[in-house]
Amino acid sequence: MRIEIDQDVCIGAGQCALSAPAVFTQDDDGFSTLLPGREDGGGDPMVREAARACPVGAITVTDG
């Protein structure tokens, strides 16, 4: 799984961090980022839900 966060689109709503806190967090400015070592989602089944929860569609999850 590959996770990408478009930092130009992210508004820092934090829905991803609430949905999948083992994968997503927010940086010092409040924008979404991946936790170190979780770039592939770490097998967390909530990653896709976190992407769907993003109000601006800043998160893309692809297989492979």
CSV table of C-alpha atoms in Angstrom, one decimal:
chain,number,residue,atom,x,y,z
A,1,MET,CA,0.0,0.0,0.0
A,2,ARG,CA,1.2,3.5,-0.8
A,3,ILE,CA,-0.1,6.6,1.0
A,4,GLU,CA,0.3,10.1,-0.3
A,5,ILE,CA,-0.7,13.3,1.3
A,6,ASP,CA,-1.0,16.4,-0.9
A,7,GLN,CA,0.4,19.1,1.4
A,8,ASP,CA,-0.9,21.8,-1.0
A,9,VAL,CA,-4.5,20.6,-0.5
A,10,CYS,CA,-4.4,19.6,3.2
A,11,ILE,CA,-6.2,22.0,5.5
A,12,GLY,CA,-5.3,20.3,8.7
A,13,ALA,CA,-8.8,19.0,9.6
A,14,GLY,CA,-7.3,16.1,11.4
A,15,GLN,CA,-9.8,13.5,10.4
A,16,CYS,CA,-7.1,11.1,9.2
A,17,ALA,CA,-5.3,11.2,12.6
A,18,LEU,CA,-8.6,10.5,14.3
A,19,SER,CA,-9.5,7.7,12.0
A,20,ALA,CA,-6.1,6.0,11.9
A,21,PRO,CA,-3.9,7.4,14.7
A,22,ALA,CA,-1.4,4.5,14.3
A,23,VAL,CA,-0.5,5.9,10.8
A,24,PHE,CA,-1.3,9.6,10.6
A,25,THR,CA,-0.5,12.5,12.8
A,26,GLN,CA,-0.3,16.3,12.5
A,27,ASP,CA,2.9,18.3,12.2
A,28,ASP,CA,3.7,21.4,14.2
A,29,ASP,CA,1.6,23.5,11.8
A,30,GLY,CA,-1.4,21.3,12.1
A,31,PHE,CA,-1.1,19.6,8.7
A,32,SER,CA,-1.4,15.9,8.2
A,33,THR,CA,1.7,13.7,8.0
A,34,LEU,CA,2.6,10.0,8.2
A,35,LEU,CA,4.2,8.6,11.3
A,36,PRO,CA,7.8,7.5,10.8
A,37,GLY,CA,7.8,3.8,9.6
A,38,ARG,CA,4.1,3.9,8.6
A,39,GLU,CA,4.6,5.1,5.0
A,40,ASP,CA,3.0,1.8,3.8
A,41,GLY,CA,0.1,2.0,6.3
A,42,GLY,CA,1.5,-0.7,8.6
A,43,GLY,CA,-1.4,-3.0,7.7
A,44,ASP,CA,-3.8,-0.7,9.5
A,45,PRO,CA,-7.3,-1.4,8.1
A,46,MET,CA,-8.4,2.1,8.9
A,47,VAL,CA,-6.1,3.8,6.3
A,48,ARG,CA,-8.7,3.8,3.5
A,49,GLU,CA,-11.3,5.1,5.9
A,50,ALA,CA,-9.0,7.9,6.9
A,51,ALA,CA,-8.5,8.8,3.2
A,52,ARG,CA,-12.3,8.9,2.7
A,53,ALA,CA,-12.7,11.0,5.9
A,54,CYS,CA,-10.5,13.8,4.5
A,55,PRO,CA,-12.8,16.7,3.7
A,56,VAL,CA,-10.6,18.0,0.9
A,57,GLY,CA,-9.4,14.6,-0.6
A,58,ALA,CA,-5.8,15.3,0.2
A,59,ILE,CA,-5.0,11.6,0.9
A,60,THR,CA,-4.5,9.0,-1.8
A,61,VAL,CA,-4.1,5.3,-1.1
A,62,THR,CA,-3.0,3.0,-3.8
A,63,ASP,CA,-2.1,-0.7,-3.7
A,64,GLY,CA,1.4,-1.9,-4.6
